[in-house]
């Protein structure tokens, strides 16, 4: 609300940054729309290459990594245009975090494509994610590192390499004390996803229980839904019906 009020009062020069920040704190389609506006305003006002690249990366993360939060799925042409724009900007950018953010975002392309992803898509995306991971390690940035490992997880998933996918997600949890709540929840739930696919329901049970235990009342609404959905699924497979119904009701409330 404060950001929207500021946007109403701001000078044109301040609008790109304010819209970008609005995208950072808004979920789903509302966040994507704020990023789109920020990207348009950034181009019109001749802002820095670094800022433009940062926004492109943020928008691709919203569209591809967190596609489950998006109701209005972008077209393949729009994704292609954003990826091409980012690749053009990378060669001229100087901000290492902006560069890493885009490279990591591009690593989620096979996840966005789903069953249509090709081996070439996964190979190219994995190379991009690894480049981003190298920068994140050099900067000692735990959130960027977690995102890069998540991109590698999705590349492994696209190949059906579920054991490797789980290993990447468990590596994220190795630094969970340095991650924010959203990244921790996502890492736990990605471990559960891979464990369920591997038939390791005991591990999926443990990690979904741990994930939901991180959330206090009123926190992390749609992030909590991700964890609750996988927990309900795992409990159903285990035949623990009363617990499954309770978690499903929690998910419905979210």
mmCIF file of C-alpha atoms in Angstrom, residues 36 102 169 199:
data_model
loop_
_atom_site.group_PDB
_atom_site.id
_atom_site.type_symbol
_atom_site.label_atom_id
_atom_site.label_comp_id
_atom_site.label_asym_id
_atom_site.label_seq_id
_atom_site.Cartn_x
_atom_site.Cartn_y
_atom_site.Cartn_z
ATOM 1 C CA UNK A 36 6.244 -5.355 -16.886
ATOM 2 C CA UNK A 102 19.179 -13.435 -15.290
ATOM 3 C CA UNK A 169 17.409 -29.431 -3.109
ATOM 4 C CA UNK A 199 8.842 -43.509 -3.531
#
